[in-house]
XYZ file of C-alpha atoms in Angstrom:
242
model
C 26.897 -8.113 -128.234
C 29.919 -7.184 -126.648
C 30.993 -8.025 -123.255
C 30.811 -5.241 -120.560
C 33.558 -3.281 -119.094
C 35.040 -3.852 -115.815
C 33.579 -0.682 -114.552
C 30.266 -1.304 -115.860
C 30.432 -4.736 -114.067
C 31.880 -3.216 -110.799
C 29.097 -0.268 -111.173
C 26.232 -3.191 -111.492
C 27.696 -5.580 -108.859
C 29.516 -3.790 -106.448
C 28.080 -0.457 -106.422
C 24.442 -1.518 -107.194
C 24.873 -4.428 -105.773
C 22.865 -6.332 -107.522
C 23.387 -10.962 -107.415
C 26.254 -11.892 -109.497
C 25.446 -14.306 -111.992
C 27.835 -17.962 -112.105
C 28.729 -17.502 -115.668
C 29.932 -13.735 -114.918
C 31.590 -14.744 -111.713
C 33.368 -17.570 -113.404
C 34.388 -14.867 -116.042
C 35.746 -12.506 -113.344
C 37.670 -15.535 -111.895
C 39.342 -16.693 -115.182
C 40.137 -12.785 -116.011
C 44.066 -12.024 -114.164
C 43.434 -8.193 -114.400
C 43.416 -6.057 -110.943
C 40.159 -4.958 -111.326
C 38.401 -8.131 -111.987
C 39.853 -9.399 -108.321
C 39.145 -5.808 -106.681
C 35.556 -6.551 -107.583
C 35.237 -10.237 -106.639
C 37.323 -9.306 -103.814
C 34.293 -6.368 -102.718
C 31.612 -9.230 -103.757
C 32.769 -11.842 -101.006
C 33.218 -9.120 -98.417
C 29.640 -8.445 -99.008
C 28.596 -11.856 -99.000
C 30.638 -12.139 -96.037
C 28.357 -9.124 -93.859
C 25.450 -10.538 -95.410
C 25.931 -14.044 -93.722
C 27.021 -11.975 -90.319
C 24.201 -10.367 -90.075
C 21.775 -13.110 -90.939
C 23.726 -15.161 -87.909
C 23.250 -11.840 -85.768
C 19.226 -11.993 -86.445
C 18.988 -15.609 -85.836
C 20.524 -15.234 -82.298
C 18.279 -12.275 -82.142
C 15.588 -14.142 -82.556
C 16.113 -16.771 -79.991
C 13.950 -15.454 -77.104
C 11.069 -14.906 -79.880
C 11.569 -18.714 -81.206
C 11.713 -20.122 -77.516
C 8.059 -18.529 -76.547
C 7.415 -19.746 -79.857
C 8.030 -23.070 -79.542
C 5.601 -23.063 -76.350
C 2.742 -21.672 -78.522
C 2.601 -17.994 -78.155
C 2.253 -16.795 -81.723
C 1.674 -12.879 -80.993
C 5.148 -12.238 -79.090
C 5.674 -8.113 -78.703
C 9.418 -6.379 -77.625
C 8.469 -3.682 -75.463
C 10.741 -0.708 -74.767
C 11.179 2.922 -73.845
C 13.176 6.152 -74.561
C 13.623 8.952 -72.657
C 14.050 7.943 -69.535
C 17.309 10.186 -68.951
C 16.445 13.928 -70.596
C 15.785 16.056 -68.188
C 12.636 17.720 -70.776
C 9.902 15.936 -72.479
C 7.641 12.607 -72.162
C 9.025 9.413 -71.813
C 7.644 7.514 -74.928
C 7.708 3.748 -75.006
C 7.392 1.228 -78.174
C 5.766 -2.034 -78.324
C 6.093 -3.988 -82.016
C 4.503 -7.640 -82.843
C 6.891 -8.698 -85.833
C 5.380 -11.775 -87.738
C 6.698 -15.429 -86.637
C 10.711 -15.992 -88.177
C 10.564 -12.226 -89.436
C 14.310 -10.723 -89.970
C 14.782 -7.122 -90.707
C 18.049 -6.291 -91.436
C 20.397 -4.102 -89.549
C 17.790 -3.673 -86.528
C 19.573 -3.256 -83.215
C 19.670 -1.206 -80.082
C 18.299 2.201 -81.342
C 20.986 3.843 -79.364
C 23.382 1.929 -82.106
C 22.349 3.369 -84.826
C 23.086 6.995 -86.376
C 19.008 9.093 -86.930
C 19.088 8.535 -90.674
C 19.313 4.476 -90.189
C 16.721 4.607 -87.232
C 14.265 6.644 -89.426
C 14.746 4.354 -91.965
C 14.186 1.083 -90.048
C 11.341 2.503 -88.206
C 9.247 2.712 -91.413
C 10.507 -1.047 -92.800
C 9.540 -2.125 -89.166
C 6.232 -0.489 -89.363
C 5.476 -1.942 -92.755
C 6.509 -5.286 -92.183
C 5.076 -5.666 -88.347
C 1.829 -7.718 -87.632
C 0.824 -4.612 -85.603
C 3.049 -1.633 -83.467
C 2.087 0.568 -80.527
C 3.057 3.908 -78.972
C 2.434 4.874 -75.614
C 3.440 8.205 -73.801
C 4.024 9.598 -70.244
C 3.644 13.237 -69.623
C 6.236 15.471 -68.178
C 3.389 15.838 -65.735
C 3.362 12.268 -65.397
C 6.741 11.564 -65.147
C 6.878 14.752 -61.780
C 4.062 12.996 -60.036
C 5.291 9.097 -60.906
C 9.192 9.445 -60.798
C 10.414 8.507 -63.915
C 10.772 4.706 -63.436
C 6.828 4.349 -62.899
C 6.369 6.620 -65.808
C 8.181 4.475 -67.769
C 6.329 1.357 -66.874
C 3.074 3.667 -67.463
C 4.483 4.148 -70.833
C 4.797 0.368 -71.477
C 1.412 -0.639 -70.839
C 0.293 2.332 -72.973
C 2.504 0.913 -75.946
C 0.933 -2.701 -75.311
C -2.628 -1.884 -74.743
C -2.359 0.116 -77.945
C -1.280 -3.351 -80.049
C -4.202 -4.642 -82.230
C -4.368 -7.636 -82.284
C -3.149 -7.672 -78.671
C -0.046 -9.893 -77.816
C -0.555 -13.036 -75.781
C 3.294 -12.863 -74.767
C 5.875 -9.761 -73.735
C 9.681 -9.222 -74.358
C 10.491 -6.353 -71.821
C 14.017 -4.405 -71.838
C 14.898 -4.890 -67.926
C 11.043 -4.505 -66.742
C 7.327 -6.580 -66.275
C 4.226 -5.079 -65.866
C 2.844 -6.303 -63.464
C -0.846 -5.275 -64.152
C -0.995 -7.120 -67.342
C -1.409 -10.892 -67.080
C 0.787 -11.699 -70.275
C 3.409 -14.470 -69.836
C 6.665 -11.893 -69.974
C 10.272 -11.962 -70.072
C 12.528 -9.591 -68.548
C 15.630 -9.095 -70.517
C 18.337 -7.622 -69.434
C 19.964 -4.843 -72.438
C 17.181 -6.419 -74.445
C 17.410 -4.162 -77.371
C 20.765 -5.511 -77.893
C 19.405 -9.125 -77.635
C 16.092 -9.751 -78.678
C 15.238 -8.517 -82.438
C 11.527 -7.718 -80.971
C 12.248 -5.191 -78.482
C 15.279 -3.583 -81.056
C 12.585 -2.888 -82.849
C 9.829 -1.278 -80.204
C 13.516 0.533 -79.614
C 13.356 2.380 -82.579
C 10.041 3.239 -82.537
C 10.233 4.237 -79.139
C 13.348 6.201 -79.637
C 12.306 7.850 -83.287
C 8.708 8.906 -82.236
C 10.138 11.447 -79.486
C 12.774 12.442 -81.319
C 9.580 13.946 -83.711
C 7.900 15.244 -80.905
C 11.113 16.641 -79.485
C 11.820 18.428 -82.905
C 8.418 19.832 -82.894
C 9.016 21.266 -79.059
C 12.017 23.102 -80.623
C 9.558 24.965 -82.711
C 7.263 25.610 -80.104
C 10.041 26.625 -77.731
C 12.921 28.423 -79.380
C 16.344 28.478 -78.275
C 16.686 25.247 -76.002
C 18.250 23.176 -79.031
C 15.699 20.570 -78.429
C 15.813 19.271 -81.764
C 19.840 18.572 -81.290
C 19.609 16.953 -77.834
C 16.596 16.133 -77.238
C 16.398 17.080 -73.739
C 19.198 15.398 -72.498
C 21.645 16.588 -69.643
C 24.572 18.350 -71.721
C 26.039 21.359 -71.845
C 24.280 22.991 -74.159
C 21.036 22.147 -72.623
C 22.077 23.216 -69.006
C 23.305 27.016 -70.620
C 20.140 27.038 -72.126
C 18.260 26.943 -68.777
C 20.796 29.330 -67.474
C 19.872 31.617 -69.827
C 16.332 31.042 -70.137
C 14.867 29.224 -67.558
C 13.051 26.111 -66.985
């Protein structure tokens, strides 16, 4: 059987990425060629962003371990998108992951490009104990002001969780009308794996229902922006009105 090619090994290790074996590694090490360091070379920069990002979800994970260790064992991240667009609901996102759960590459939604939100918002909704949406109207959001729509949204995501959560991870906020021990975390999404992930779904649910406006209402670009405050969205109003 003969022994494979250096591009066949860099296609099936570096480009497929699939686990080295020792005795191949040990092979690549003994061989002097360019190519057989270019690919060990790509292997430990891999191996090097794979144990980054397993340190970034265990700090992550820290607020989830501490309520944890006090006995909570159905700990939801709670969070909200929208709050800024002058057009559409303010949706919010509540997520129970299972105890120790890591899903790679989860973050602050606003981090990450639509394909790798769409992408993360199905793992998380796969791998999740249970997940929750909840939604403020525009009609809401006029007669609340948008920060009280936003809590409204909240509680919608959490009262939606089955099995409920005995503990809450909030982005910045508490509800006060649900008696759930809660945390208040500052820029949460970019802290607490939890409330990443209620980010995403948040953030990736009215992104849907803000594509499916811009087919209902033509010419506002809602599907590009969303409803936020720029340019293109003010002209639009010019031209068309509210």
């Amino acid at each position: 059987m003969r022994a494979p090619t250096l591009a066949e090994l860099k296609k099936r290790y570096v480009d497929e990425e699939r686990p080295l074996p020792q005795d191949v590694e040990q092979a690549l090490r003994n061989d002097t060629r360019a190519g057989a360091k270019a690919i060990l070379a790509a292997i430990e920069k891999r191996r090097a962003a794979h144990r980054a990002e397993g340190q970034r979800l265990r700090h992550m994970l820290r607020y989830e371990q501490a309520l944890l260790a006090e006995g909570f064992t159905r700990i939801a991240g709670v969070d909200e998108a929208g709050m800024s667009p002058l057009a559409g609901p303010v949706v919010a996102g509540a997520v129970i992951l299972p105890p120790g759960a890591r899903i790679a590459e989860v973050d602050d939604s606003k981090k990450l490009d639509a394909a790798t939100r769409e992408r993360l918002a199905a793992e998380i909704k796969a791998k999740a104990i249970c997940w929750g949406v909840g939604i403020a109207t525009p009609e809401e959001i006029d007669r609340l002001n948008i920060y009280y729509a936003g809590l409204l949204a909240m509680r919608r995501a959490v009262e939606a969780l089955e099995p409920c959560a005995d503990a809450l991870l909030i982005d910045a906020r508490r509800l006060k009308e649900l008696p759930l021990r809660q945390e208040a975390i500052v820029k949460g999404d970019a802290k607490s794996l939890s409330i990443a992930a209620a980010s995403i779904i948040a953030k990736t649910t009215r992104d849907a229902m803000m594509a499916d406006y811009d087919r209902q209402y033509p010419g506002y670009g809602f599907a590009k922006h969303k409803g936020y405050p720029v340019r293109e969205h003010y002209e639009a109003l010019e031209r068309l009105g509210a």
